[in-house]
XYZ file of C-alpha atoms in Angstrom:
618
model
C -78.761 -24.976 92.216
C -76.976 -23.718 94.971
C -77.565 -26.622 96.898
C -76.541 -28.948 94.103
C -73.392 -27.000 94.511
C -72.704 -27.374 97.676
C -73.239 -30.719 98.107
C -70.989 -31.475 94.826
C -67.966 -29.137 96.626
C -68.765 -30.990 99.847
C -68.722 -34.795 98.174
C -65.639 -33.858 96.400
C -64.179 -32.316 99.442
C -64.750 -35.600 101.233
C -63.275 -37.457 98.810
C -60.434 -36.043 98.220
C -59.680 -35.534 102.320
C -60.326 -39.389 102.319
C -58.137 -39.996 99.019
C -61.573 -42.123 97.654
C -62.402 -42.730 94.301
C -66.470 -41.955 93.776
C -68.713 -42.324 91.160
C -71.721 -40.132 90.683
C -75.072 -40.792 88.252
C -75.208 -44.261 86.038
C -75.486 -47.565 86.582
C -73.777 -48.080 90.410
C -70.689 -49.741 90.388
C -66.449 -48.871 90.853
C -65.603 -45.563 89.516
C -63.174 -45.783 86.667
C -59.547 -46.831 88.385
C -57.618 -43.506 86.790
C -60.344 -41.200 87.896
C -61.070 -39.948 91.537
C -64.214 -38.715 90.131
C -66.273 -40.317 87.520
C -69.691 -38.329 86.677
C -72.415 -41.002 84.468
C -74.949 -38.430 83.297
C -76.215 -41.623 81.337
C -77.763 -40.234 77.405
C -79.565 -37.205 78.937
C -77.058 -35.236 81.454
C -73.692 -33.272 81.593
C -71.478 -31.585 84.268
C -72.569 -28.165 84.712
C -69.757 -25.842 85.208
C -69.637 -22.402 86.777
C -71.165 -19.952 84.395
C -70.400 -15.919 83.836
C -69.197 -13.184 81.774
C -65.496 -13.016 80.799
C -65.199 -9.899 82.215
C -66.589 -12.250 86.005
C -63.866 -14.407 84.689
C -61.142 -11.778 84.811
C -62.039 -10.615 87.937
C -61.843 -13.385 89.711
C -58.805 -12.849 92.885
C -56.008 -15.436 92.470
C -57.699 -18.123 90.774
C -56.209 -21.177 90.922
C -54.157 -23.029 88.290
C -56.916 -25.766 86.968
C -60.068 -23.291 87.771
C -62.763 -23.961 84.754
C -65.154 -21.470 84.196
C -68.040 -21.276 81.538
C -67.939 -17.252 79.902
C -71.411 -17.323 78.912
C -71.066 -13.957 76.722
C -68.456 -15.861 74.542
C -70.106 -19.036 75.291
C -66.728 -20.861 75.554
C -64.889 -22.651 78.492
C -61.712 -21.189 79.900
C -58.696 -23.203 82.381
C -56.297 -20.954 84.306
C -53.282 -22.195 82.860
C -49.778 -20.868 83.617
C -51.043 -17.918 84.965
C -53.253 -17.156 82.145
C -56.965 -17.930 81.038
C -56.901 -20.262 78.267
C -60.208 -20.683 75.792
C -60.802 -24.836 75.676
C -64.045 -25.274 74.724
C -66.155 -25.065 72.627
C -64.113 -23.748 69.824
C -66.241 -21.557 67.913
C -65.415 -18.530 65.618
C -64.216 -15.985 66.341
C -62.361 -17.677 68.725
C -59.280 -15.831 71.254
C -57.082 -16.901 73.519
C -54.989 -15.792 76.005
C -51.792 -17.415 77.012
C -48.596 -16.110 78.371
C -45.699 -19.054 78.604
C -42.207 -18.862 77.110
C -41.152 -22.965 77.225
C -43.999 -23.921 74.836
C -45.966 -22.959 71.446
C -49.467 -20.623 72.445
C -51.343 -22.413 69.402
C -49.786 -26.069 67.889
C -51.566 -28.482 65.820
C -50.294 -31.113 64.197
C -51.287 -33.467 61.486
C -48.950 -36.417 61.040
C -50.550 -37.641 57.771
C -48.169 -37.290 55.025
C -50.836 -35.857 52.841
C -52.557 -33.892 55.478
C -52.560 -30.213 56.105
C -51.923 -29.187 59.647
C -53.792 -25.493 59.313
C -55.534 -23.969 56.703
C -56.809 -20.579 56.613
C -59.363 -19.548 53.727
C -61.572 -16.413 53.508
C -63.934 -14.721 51.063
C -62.504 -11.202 50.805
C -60.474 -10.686 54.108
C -57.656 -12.226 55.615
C -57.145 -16.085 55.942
C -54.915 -16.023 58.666
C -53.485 -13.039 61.174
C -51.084 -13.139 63.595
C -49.904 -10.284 65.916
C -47.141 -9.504 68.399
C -46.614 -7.006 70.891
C -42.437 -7.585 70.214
C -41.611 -7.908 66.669
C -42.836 -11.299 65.773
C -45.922 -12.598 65.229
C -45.357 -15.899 64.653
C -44.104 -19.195 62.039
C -44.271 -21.937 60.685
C -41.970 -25.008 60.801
C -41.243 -26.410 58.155
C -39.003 -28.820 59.367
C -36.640 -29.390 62.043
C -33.982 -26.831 60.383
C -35.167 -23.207 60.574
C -38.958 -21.259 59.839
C -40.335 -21.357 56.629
C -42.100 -17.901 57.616
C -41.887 -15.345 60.462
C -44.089 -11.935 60.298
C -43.541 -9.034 62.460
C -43.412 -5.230 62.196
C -45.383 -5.618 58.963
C -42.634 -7.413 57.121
C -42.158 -11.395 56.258
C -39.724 -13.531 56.176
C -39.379 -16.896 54.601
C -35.904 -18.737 56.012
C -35.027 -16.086 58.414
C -36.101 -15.044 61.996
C -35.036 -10.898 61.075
C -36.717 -9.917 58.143
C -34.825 -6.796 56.777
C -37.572 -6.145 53.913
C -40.976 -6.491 53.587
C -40.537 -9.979 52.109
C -37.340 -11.361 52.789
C -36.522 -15.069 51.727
C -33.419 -16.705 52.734
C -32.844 -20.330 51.121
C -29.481 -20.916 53.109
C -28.667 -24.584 53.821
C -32.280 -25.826 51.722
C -32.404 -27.667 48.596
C -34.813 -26.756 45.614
C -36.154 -23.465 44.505
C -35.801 -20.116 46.172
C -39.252 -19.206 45.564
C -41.307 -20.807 42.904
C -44.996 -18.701 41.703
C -47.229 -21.152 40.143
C -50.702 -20.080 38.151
C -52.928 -21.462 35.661
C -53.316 -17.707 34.176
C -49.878 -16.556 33.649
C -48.166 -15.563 36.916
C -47.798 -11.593 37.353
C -46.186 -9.995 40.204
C -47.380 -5.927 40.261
C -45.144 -3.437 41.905
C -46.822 -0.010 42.987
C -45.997 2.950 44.708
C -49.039 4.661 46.897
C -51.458 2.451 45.055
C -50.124 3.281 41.699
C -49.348 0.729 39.510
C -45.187 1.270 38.324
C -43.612 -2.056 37.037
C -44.594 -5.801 36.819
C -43.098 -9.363 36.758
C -45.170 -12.127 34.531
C -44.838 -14.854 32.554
C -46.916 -14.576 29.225
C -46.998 -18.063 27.634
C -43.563 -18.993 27.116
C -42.304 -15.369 27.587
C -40.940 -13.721 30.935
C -41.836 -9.831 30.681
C -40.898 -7.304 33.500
C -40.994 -3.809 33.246
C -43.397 -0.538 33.522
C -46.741 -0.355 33.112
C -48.763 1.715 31.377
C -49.955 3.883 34.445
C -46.186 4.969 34.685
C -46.118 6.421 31.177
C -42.555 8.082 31.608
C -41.021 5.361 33.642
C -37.727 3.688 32.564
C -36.627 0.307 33.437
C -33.287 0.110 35.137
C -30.583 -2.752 36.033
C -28.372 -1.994 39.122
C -25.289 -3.949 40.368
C -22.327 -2.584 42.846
C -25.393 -0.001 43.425
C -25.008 1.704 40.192
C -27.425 1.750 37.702
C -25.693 -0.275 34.432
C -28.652 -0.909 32.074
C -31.387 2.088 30.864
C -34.151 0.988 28.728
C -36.635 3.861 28.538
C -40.111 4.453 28.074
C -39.528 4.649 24.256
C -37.553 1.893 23.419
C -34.035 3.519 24.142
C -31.502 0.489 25.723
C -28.444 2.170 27.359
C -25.489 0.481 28.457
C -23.205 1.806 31.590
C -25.656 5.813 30.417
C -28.959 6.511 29.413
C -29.608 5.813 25.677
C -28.067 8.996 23.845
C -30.700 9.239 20.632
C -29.859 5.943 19.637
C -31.370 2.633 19.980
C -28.954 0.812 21.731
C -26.390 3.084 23.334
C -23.207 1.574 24.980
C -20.841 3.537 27.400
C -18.226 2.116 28.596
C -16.536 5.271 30.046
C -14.057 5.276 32.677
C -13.544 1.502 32.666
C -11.154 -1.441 31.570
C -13.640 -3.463 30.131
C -14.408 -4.341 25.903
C -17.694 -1.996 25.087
C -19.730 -5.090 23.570
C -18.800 -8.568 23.213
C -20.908 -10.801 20.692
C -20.369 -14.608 20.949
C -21.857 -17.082 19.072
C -20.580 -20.068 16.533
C -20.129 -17.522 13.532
C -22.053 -14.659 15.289
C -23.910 -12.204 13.258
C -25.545 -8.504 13.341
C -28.253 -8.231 11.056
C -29.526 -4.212 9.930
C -33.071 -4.588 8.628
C -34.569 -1.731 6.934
C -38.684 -2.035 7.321
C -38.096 -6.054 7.816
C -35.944 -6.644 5.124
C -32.458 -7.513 5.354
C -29.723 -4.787 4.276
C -26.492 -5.152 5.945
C -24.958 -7.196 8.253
C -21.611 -7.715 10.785
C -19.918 -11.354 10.910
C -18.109 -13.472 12.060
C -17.213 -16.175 9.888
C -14.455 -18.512 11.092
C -11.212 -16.089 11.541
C -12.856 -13.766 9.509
C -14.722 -10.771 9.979
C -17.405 -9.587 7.562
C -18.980 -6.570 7.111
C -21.227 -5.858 3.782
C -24.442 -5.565 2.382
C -27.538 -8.912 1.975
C -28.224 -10.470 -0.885
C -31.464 -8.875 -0.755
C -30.150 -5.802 -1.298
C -28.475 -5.746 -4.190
C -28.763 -1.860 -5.086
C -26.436 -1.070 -1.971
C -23.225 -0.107 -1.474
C -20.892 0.309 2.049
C -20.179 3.908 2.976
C -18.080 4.645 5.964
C -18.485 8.254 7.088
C -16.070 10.193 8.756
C -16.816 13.842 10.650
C -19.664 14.236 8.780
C -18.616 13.194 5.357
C -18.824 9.858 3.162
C -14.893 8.621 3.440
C -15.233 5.656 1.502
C -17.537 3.832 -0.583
C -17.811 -0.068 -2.080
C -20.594 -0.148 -4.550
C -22.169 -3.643 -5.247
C -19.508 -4.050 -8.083
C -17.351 -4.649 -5.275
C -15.650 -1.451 -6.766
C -13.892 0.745 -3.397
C -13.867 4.683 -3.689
C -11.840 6.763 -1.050
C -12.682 10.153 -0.744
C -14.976 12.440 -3.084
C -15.307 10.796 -6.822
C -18.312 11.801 -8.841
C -16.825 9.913 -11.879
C -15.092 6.762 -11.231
C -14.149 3.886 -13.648
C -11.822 1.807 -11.337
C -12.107 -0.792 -8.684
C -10.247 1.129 -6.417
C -11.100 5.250 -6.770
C -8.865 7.465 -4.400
C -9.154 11.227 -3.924
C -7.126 13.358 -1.294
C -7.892 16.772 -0.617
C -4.596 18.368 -1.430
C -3.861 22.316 0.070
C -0.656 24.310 0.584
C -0.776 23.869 4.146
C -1.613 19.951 4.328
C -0.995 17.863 1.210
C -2.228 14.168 1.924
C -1.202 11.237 -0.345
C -4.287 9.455 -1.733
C -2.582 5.900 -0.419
C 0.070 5.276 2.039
C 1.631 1.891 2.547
C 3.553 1.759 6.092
C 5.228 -1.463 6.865
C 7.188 -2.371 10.298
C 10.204 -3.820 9.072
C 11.509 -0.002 8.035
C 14.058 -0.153 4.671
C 14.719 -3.844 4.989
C 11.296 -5.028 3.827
C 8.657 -2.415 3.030
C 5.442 -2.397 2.349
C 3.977 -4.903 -0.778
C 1.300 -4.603 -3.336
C 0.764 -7.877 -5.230
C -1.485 -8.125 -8.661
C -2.711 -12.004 -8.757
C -4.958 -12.912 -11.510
C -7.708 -15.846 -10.588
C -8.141 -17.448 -14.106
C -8.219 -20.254 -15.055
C -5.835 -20.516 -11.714
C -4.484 -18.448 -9.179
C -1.274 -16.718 -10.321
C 0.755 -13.592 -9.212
C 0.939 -11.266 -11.896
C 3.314 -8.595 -10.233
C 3.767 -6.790 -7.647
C 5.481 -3.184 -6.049
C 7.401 -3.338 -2.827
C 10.203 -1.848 -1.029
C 13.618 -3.498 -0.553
C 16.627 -2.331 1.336
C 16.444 1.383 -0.037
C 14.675 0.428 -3.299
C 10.968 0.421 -4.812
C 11.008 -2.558 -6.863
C 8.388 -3.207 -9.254
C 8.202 -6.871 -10.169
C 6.261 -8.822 -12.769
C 4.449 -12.471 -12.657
C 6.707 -14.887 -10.430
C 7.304 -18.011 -12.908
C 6.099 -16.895 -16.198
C 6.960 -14.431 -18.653
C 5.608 -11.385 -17.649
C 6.441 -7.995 -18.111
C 5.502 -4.102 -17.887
C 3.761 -1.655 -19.669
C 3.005 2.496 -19.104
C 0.475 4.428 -20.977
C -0.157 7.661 -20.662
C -3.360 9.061 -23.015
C -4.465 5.155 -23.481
C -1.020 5.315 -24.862
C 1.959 2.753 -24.619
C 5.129 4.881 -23.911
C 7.254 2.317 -22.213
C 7.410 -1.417 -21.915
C 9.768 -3.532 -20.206
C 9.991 -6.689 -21.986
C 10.035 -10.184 -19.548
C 13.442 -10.868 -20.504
C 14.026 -7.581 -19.129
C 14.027 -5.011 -22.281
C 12.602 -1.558 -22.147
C 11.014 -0.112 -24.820
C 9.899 4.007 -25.280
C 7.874 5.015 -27.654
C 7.739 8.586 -26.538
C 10.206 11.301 -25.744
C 12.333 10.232 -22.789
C 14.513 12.699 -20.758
C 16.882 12.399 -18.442
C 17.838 15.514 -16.238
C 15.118 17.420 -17.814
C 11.321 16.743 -17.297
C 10.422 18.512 -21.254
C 12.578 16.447 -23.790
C 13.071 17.967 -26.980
C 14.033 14.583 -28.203
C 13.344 10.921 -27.972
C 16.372 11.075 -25.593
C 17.250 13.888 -24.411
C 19.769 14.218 -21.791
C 20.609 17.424 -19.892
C 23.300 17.329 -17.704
C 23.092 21.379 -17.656
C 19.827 21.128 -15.532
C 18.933 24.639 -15.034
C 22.363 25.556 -13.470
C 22.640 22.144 -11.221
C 24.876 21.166 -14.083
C 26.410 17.551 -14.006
C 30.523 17.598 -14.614
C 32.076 14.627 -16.395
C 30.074 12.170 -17.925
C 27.074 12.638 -19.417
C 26.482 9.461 -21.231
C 28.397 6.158 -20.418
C 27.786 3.123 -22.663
C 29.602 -0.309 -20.571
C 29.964 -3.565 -22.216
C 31.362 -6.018 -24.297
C 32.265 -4.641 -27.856
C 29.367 -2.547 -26.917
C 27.480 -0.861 -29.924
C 25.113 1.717 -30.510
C 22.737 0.634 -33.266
C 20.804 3.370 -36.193
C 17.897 2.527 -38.108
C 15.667 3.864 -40.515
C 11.993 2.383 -40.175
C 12.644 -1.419 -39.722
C 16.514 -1.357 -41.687
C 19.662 -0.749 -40.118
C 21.602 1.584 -41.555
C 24.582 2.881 -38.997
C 26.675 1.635 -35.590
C 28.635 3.492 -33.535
C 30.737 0.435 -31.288
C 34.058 0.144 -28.830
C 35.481 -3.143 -29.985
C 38.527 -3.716 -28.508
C 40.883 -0.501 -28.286
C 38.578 0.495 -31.393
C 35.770 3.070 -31.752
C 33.970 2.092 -34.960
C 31.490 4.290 -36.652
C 29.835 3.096 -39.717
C 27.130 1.650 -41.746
C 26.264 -1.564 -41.366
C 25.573 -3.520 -44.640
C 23.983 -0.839 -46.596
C 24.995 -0.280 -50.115
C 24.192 2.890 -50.946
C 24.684 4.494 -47.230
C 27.755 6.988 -46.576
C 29.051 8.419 -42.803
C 29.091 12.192 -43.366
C 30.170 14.729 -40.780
C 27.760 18.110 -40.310
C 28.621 22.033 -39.089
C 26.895 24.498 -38.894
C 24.377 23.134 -41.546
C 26.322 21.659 -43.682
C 27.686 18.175 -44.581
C 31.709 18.705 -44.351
C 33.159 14.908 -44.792
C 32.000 12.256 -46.652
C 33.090 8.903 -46.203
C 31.447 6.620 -48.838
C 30.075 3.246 -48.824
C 32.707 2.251 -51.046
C 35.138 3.428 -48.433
C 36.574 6.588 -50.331
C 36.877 9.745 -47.769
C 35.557 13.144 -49.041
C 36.307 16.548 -47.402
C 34.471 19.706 -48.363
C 31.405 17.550 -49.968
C 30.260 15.079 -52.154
C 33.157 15.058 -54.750
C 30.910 12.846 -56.712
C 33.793 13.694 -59.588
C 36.426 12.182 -57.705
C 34.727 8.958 -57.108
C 38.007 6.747 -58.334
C 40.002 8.560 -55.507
C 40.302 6.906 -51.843
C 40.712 10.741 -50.739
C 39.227 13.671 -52.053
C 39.409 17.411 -50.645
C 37.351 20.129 -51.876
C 39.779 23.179 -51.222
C 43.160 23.802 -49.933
C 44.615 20.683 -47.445
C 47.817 21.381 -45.420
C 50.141 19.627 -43.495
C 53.407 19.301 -41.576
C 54.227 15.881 -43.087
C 52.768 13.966 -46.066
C 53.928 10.134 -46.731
C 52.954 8.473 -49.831
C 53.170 5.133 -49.506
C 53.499 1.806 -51.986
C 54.747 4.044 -54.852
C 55.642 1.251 -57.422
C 58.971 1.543 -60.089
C 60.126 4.285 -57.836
C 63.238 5.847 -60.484
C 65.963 4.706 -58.789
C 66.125 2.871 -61.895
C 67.359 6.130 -63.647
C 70.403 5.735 -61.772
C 70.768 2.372 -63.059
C 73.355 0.504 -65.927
C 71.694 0.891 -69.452
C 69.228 3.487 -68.009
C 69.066 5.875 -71.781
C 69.194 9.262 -71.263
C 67.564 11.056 -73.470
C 70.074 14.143 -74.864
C 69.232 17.761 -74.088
C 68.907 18.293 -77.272
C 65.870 15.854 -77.780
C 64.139 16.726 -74.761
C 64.660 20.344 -75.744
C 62.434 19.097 -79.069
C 60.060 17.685 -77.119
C 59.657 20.971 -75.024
C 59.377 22.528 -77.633
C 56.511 19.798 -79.131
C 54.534 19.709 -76.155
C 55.091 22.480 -73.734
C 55.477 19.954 -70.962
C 58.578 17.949 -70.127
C 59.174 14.222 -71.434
C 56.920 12.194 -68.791
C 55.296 14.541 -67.072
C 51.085 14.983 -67.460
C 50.481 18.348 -69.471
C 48.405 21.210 -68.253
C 45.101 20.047 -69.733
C 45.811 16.532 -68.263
C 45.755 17.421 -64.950
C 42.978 19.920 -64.898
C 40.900 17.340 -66.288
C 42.253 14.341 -64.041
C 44.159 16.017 -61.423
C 47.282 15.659 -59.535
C 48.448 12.153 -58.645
C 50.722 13.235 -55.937
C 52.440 9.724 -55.162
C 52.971 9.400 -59.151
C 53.648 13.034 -59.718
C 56.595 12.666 -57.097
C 58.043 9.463 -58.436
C 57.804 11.796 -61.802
C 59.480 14.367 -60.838
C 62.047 12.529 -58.667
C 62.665 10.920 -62.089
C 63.249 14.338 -63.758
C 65.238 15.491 -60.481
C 67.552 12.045 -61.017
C 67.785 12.866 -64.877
C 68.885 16.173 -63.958
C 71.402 14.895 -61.729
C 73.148 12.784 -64.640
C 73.023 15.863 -66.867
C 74.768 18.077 -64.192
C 77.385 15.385 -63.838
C 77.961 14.714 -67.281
C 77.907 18.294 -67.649
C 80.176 19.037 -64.601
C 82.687 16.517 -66.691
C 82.841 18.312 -69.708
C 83.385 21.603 -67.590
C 86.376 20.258 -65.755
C 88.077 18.642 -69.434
C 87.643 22.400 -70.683
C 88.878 23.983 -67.589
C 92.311 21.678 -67.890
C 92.116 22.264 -71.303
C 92.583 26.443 -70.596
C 94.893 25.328 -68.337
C 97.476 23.964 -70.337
C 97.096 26.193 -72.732
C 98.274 29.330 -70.790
């Protein structure tokens, strides 16, 4: 062997000093013209090369670059490359190699089949393929001309990125597709544990995407961070909190200490269903513009209840009838109760409106059948509560109190009462009563004003009328109306004083049913400053006139004398039994007064004849 050796070493010596090509073994003939050395170890023989341990190998004092040696304990061949041994040949498993230059790739295969695969690692149980580094990296993949498609190094990986900053960090900058796509025939499931204990998961179950905890973290909660603060807490029994842990209730939103809306629900007429065992009981809507809030069809027994501190406020029962406040009894669709003290008294409904006196707040009363029509309605205008009826049709308005009608105002705007009405006093003694004394806050002036044209006061008994009071003109007229047997009579203290009947004759003292042919009759004395009788027919002036017969003294002293009574002149009896007619009793006397006269002047004649008559005879 060592010969063999030495002559090979020389030969090549020789030939290389002489710059020959040489060919050794085969058929003889020119060596191959890019070779200096061509060996032709025909179909039975090889090139032997220097054979020893690895550890020979290493020993070896300043081998040269190109040096091939055989380890025989790995049973692989090595070249001194670069200042390094690196494995060639065979390559068997395990295999290792050594290399240690900077301008060029230690291990680089390449497959230029578009359907090829350039490495592929694949192992039983253990790893499929490692890669180490003494510096941080231990090596990647090219994916293409742009960047890695995966570095490892310090136990971490990265996909995209030369600096991993987590154990897998992927970085799709500047690439097109995916991020990271997990494909598996069973259901992808990504399991995240902490010291070998299962916590939370990732997976796709059918068509579903699941993450959360596991069962092995029995008290865990699953939590959504962004801006590093935790935002959503679903915990390990069901609890979903929003912005704070779920608070007792199912879903639990805070939105404390920010400027955003709570919840927001968006959807073409979204809706919140409220199930009670599966079925459906209530719901939230949105319907168009409008916002619903009520109880399902399948639920047909329930009514809405919105509770306040504690308490049931206010209550629509599936009549569609509304309750406020505490009513055990109610027959209404709207029942109100307000819990009145002496330190707080509430009103059971207030109306506020933002257009102050000028236009207040409105109720309206429509009725839907057949059509839509507006009954009435109570609002406030400029200073006033007005209470209107039905707009267009004859409408009007009606109070009861007891299931009573007490007043109605008519649609042509008359008011009726049927019940005591009072004005300055709240207890009327009388249909109308009208106190202007008040309890002391007594009213000065007019009590009662009646304004109009010819205005009149009406009186009837049952459906009849039977008396007026009316201004017409400068006239005050207070009478019956046509009523034949009616009279006006004046009361004191009791008692009817004048009478003035419905034949027109005027009574004073009572019913002087005796005097019935007189216009006036008195019962008792009458005085006066002045009386004037008036259309006093054949007053007896006519005594006074030419032919007028005197009777003579001495027949009217007869007829004294006859009758007890002078000539002309009603006797005693007569006017006890018929009265005194004063207008005919004073054109009576005044005749008896003129007859007088003519007796006095005849008389005063004969007394002046008989005093000349004494005269001349003295």
């Amino acid at each position: 062997m060592k010969k063999y050796s030495f002559l090979f070493i020389l030969f090549t010596g020789f030939c290389i000093s002489s710059k020959a090509q040489v060919k050794i073994g085969g058929t003889p003939g020119a060596p191959d013209i890019s070779s200096v050395l061509e060996l032709d170890g025909g179909t039975n023989k090889g090139l032997l090369l220097p054979r020893m341990t690895k550890q020979n190998m290493m020993d070896i004092q300043n081998p040269a670059t190109g040096l091939a040696i055989f380890a025989t304990d790995e049973q692989a061949i090595y070249v001194r490359l670069a200042g390094s041994w690196e494995k060639q040949a065979p390559f068997t498993l395990p295999y290792y190699g050594l290399y240690n230059y900077e301008l060029a790739s230690t291990f680089k295969i390449e497959n230029n089949s578009p359907t090829g695969t350039a490495i592929s690692g694949i192992t039983t149980a253990g790893v499929g393929i490692d890669g180490q580094s003494n510096t941080g990296i231990g090596g990647f993949f090219n994916a293409n001309a742009n960047g890695r498609a995966l570095i490892t190094g310090l136990g971490r990986v990265g996909i995209g990125t030369y600096s991993p900053t987590a154990i897998l960090h992927i970085d799709g900058t500047n690439q097109t597709g995916n991020t990271l796509t997990i494909v598996d025939d069973q259901d992808p499931f990504i399991l995240l544990q902490k010291a070998g204990i299962a916590k939370g998961f990732l997976q796709t179950l059918g068509d579903d995407f699941k993450l959360g905890t596991v069962l092995t973290n029995p008290t865990g909660s699953f939590i959504v961070r962004t801006g590093n603060a935790d935002r959503l807490f679903l915990d390990n029994t069901g609890l979903l909190g929003i912005g704070n842990p779920a608070d007792g209730a199912r879903l639990y939103v805070d939105a404390t200490n920010t400027s955003s809306t709570a919840m927001i629900v968006n959807d073409q007429n979204p809706t919140i269903q409220l199930q009670n065992s599966g079925v459906n009981k209530g719901s939230l809507q949105l319907n168009g513009d409008d916002l619903r809030i009520g109880v399902n069809q399948e639920n047909a027994n329930g009514n809405i209840v919105f509770r306040i501190n504690g308490a049931d406020r206010i209550n629509i029962d599936n009549a569609g009838d509304m309750t406020i406040g505490s009513i055990a009894n109610k027959d209404a669709s709207l029942s109100t109760f307000a819990a009145n003290d002496a330190v707080n008294t509430k009103a059971n409904i207030d109306l506020q409106s933002n257009y102050g006196s000028t236009h207040g707040p409105n109720i309206k009363f429509t009725g839907r059948s057949p059509a839509t029509t507006q009954l009435g309605s109570i609002t406030n205008f400029s200073d006033f509560m007005e209470f209107r009826s039905g707009v267009g049709t004859a409408r009007g308005f009606r109070f009861k109190t007891n299931d009573k009608e007490v007043i109605r105002v008519s649609s042509n705007g008359n008011m009726g009462v049927t019940t005591r009405l009072g004005v300055g006093t709240i207890s009327p003694a009388a249909l109308l009563h009208i106190d202007g004394y008040n309890n002391g806050n007594y009213t000065e002036g007019e009590i009662v004003r009646i304004q109009g044209f010819n205005p009149i006061m009406q009186f009837m008994n049952v459906t009849s009328n039977v008396g007026f009071i009316q201004a017409a003109g400068g006239n005050l007229t207070i009478g019956t109306n046509i009523n034949t047997v009616g009279d006006v009579i004046l009361r004191t203290a009791g008692a009817d004083r004048v009478f003035l009947k419905n034949n027109g004759k005027f009574f004073i003292g009572g019913d002087l049913t005796f005097s019935s042919e007189f216009t006036l009759a008195a019962k008792g004395k009458i005085a006066g400053s002045e009386f004037v009788v008036k259309t006093v027919a054949s007053w007896p002036d006519y005594v006074f006139a030419e032919g007028y017969k005197l009777k003579s003294l001495e027949v009217t002293e007869a007829f004294i004398k006859a009758n007890k009574h002078l000539p002309n002149i009603p006797s005693a009896a007569e006017i006890e039994k018929n009265g005194l007619e004063l207008g005919d009793m004073q054109k009576r006397m005044m005749e008896k007064i003129e007859e007088l006269t003519l007796y006095l002047i005849e008389a005063n004649k004969e007394i002046q004849i008989l005093k000349k008559q004494m005269e001349e005879r003295k």
